[in-house]
Each structure stands twice: as C-alpha cells, then as structure tokens.
Amino acid sequence: MPTAANRLDWVDAAKGLSIILVVMMHSAYGVGEDLNGTGVLHYIIGWATPFRMPEFFLISGLFLGQVIARPWAAYADRRIVHYLYFYALWAVLQIVFKVGLGTGDFAAVGSQILWAIVEPYGVLWFIYMLAVYSLVTKLLFSCKVPHWLALAAAAGLQIFPVTSGIALVDHFAAYFVYFYAGYAFAPLVFRIIAAAQGQVLWAALALVAYAFIEGFLVFGGGSELHPRGITMGYAALPVLHLALGFVGSLAVCLTAALLIRLPWMGWLRWLGEHSIVVYLSFSIPMAASRTLLESTGLIPDVSTVSVIVMTIALLSPLVLYWLIEKTGWGRFLFERPAWAHIPGTPGSRSTIKPAAVLPAE
C-alpha cells in the first residue's frame, strides 16, 4: 500500500495539473476574446470544463478531516485567515495594477477594493471561496450535521443552478458540493487511488475510455465553442454535470497518481506544492504578455499566442518566487507573516520562540 508520503506526492501532482488547467483557461479565453477566435487550447479547456474547477475544490477538501476537530482559533487560522490574508493582499495588488496603473483611473481603486470585500475579485475568487467553504464546513461539523444531509443540500444547489448575480452566492452553490465531498469521502478517494496504483494498466485503460466518453458528452449534443468559453452539449445536463464533476475529479487524481510514478515528473509535484504561488500571481504577467503580443500584431494565430501567454503566465510566478527565496525580499507575498496569524496559534508572534530568531550579524 502507498505510504503517506506517496499520497502527498500524487495530491501535489494533482494540484499541479489543476493549476496548469486554470492558467490555460484564462490564457486561452483572454486571447480568444481579444483576437475573436478559438485555438487548440480552447478545445482542451472545453473538454475539461465539467471537472476543471470541481477537482480543484475536491482536492482542497481531502485533508480537511485532519483539522476539522481543532479548536475554532486554530482551525480558523489555518483554513480561513490563511486564505483571506492572501486574497486581501493580492486583490489590492491586482486592483492597483490593473485599474490604477492599467487604466489610470485611481479614483476607482478604492471603491473596487471595498467591493472586493463582499464580491470575490477576478481570478482570486477561488481563494476567497476556500475560506468561505472552510467556514461553512466547520459550522456544519460543529452542529453535527450528518454528511449525507450536507451533501444532499449541496448537491441540490448545484443541480438546480443558482443565478443570483452575486458571485459569492453563485460560486457557493456551484462548487461547495465538491469541496465537502473531498472532506467527507477522503478515505474512499485514497483507497481508490491506492488500488489503482497497484493496477496501472487497467487504470490507464480506464482513463483512456473516460477521455473519449468525456469528449463525446462535452462536444456532442449541440455544443458550441466560443472565444470566451464553451456551451457544452450533453455534459451540461444538470445531474450528469454533477456526476461528471466527481468522475473528472477522480480522473485527475488518478492521472496524477500514475504520472508521479515516472522519474521525470517530479516537476509536476513541485508545481503542485507551489500552486498557490502561481494562482495568486499569474494574472498580472498573463495580462501584460497578452497585451504586448497582441499590440505587435506579429502573431495573429490564436493557438500560438495562447500557448506563449500561458507559458509566460506559468513561469513568471515561479521566477518571482525564486527571486524572493534568493534575496529574502517580499516573502510576505507568499508566506503569511506572524502578525497575520490569530494570536496564540502556530506562527503567531506569541508562539515564536526566541531560539527561532536568527542572531543579528
């Protein structure tokens, strides 16, 4: 049976696949909208639409069971304040960059920052919702709500689409079921992956079959590919859409578990370990590179521009992270400082031991 370390390896690899899909989607759709066309990445992302966000949330819930019973302060610090710190920091940075420096409308910066408190901002909505999902799950646990009831209610919200126009409400309805399922069914997911790792050939064949079935359900039944997205065919049917989110999430985990066995795939695990670095900071280099490439007019092909933009958007955050690690400057961008912890919790000022403080040179 795989060790805990192996399980962490495939979970990190799954996060790596997830962040690649996220950056791919935003790069392809942004370029597609600007150039009014579609490219090869549109088809890849279109195929992955039923599970692209569900698997990110399901994976995020896998280890929630290890901390859910902790006291409120300890839990909130790790699973709520942690995400809110990075959301607040990067929302301000992105608004200043995109609105202030990008348009010159500095008067709108303050209002957008205030609005971002109640309305998840841009691509950072995922980080915002992780904090919300973690809070709601802890409340359900504290109230001793059985898993079946919580899952039934969450599934109902997903099956009967909520379109209030309020992003917080709509995102909660669309994806909370996957986050909670990752928490509730984590032992089952780990058992399935462990069994599949012992049957590599059958697991690979199952993934191939799934890929064809997924393609048929997404692109069959009157689907339409647009520069900014896709109108799915059969896969858009309510109950089927929910099921494909779960099956696709499991497929991503299984794919990661098989890939991580290859000696040259360590980079994918590393990328997954640092996925939050990419998620927080990819949008700025993505937007800048897209604008620069399109302004030259030298490459009119949507596919080529999308791939270049995606590559820059993926690598730029890693270069920034490397520079921060080398210089020590800007660690607060990806590491929560002591003041951003709840007092008395690990990492807060009150828990830092004198021996851990480096002597002055």
Tab-separated table of N, CA and C in Angstrom, residues 270 274 277-278 281 314-331 333-335:
chain	number	residue	atom	x	y	z
A	270	TRP	N	6.333	19.374	-7.643
A	270	TRP	CA	6.859	20.652	-7.142
A	270	TRP	C	5.910	21.797	-7.514
A	274	HIS	N	3.614	24.359	-4.979
A	274	HIS	CA	3.675	25.819	-5.053
A	274	HIS	C	2.544	26.379	-5.909
A	277	VAL	N	1.356	29.898	-5.279
A	277	VAL	CA	2.234	30.944	-5.810
A	277	VAL	C	1.781	31.326	-7.210
A	278	VAL	N	1.517	30.315	-8.034
A	278	VAL	CA	1.077	30.561	-9.404
A	278	VAL	C	-0.316	31.174	-9.415
A	281	SER	N	-0.438	34.937	-8.488
A	281	SER	CA	0.310	35.960	-9.231
A	281	SER	C	0.363	35.773	-10.738
A	314	LEU	N	2.660	30.917	-16.472
A	314	LEU	CA	3.055	29.842	-15.565
A	314	LEU	C	4.446	30.047	-14.989
A	315	LEU	N	5.370	30.502	-15.816
A	315	LEU	CA	6.765	30.591	-15.396
A	315	LEU	C	7.073	31.865	-14.607
A	316	SER	N	6.408	32.958	-14.924
A	316	SER	CA	6.707	34.227	-14.257
A	316	SER	C	6.557	34.160	-12.739
A	317	PRO	N	5.463	33.586	-12.203
A	317	PRO	CA	5.344	33.475	-10.752
A	317	PRO	C	6.460	32.647	-10.125
A	318	LEU	N	6.922	31.625	-10.846
A	318	LEU	CA	7.987	30.776	-10.320
A	318	LEU	C	9.315	31.530	-10.297
A	319	VAL	N	9.531	32.372	-11.300
A	319	VAL	CA	10.738	33.214	-11.306
A	319	VAL	C	10.685	34.205	-10.149
A	320	LEU	N	9.503	34.799	-9.935
A	320	LEU	CA	9.331	35.720	-8.816
A	320	LEU	C	9.589	35.013	-7.490
A	321	TYR	N	9.052	33.818	-7.354
A	321	TYR	CA	9.248	33.030	-6.125
A	321	TYR	C	10.732	32.721	-5.919
A	322	TRP	N	11.430	32.370	-6.991
A	322	TRP	CA	12.865	32.073	-6.908
A	322	TRP	C	13.650	33.303	-6.466
A	323	LEU	N	13.308	34.466	-7.022
A	323	LEU	CA	13.989	35.700	-6.646
A	323	LEU	C	13.750	36.027	-5.168
A	324	ILE	N	12.536	35.817	-4.706
A	324	ILE	CA	12.210	36.084	-3.307
A	324	ILE	C	12.999	35.156	-2.389
A	325	GLU	N	13.086	33.879	-2.777
A	325	GLU	CA	13.836	32.910	-1.978
A	325	GLU	C	15.323	33.253	-1.946
A	326	LYS	N	15.843	33.752	-3.053
A	326	LYS	CA	17.263	34.088	-3.124
A	326	LYS	C	17.596	35.361	-2.362
A	327	THR	N	16.730	36.362	-2.453
A	327	THR	CA	17.024	37.666	-1.858
A	327	THR	C	16.443	37.838	-0.464
A	328	GLY	N	15.374	37.113	-0.169
A	328	GLY	CA	14.700	37.285	1.115
A	328	GLY	C	13.718	38.441	1.112
A	329	TRP	N	13.648	39.166	0.006
A	329	TRP	CA	12.737	40.309	-0.097
A	329	TRP	C	11.384	39.851	-0.625
A	330	GLY	N	10.322	40.328	-0.005
A	330	GLY	CA	8.988	40.058	-0.496
A	330	GLY	C	8.391	38.736	-0.059
A	331	ARG	N	8.915	38.141	1.003
A	331	ARG	CA	8.380	36.854	1.462
A	331	ARG	C	6.897	36.957	1.841
A	333	LEU	N	4.607	38.071	0.273
A	333	LEU	CA	3.729	37.833	-0.871
A	333	LEU	C	3.207	36.404	-0.898
A	334	PHE	N	4.004	35.461	-0.415
A	334	PHE	CA	3.614	34.051	-0.458
A	334	PHE	C	3.716	33.346	0.892
A	335	GLU	N	4.194	34.032	1.909
A	335	GLU	CA	4.274	33.470	3.255
A	335	GLU	C	3.586	34.427	4.219
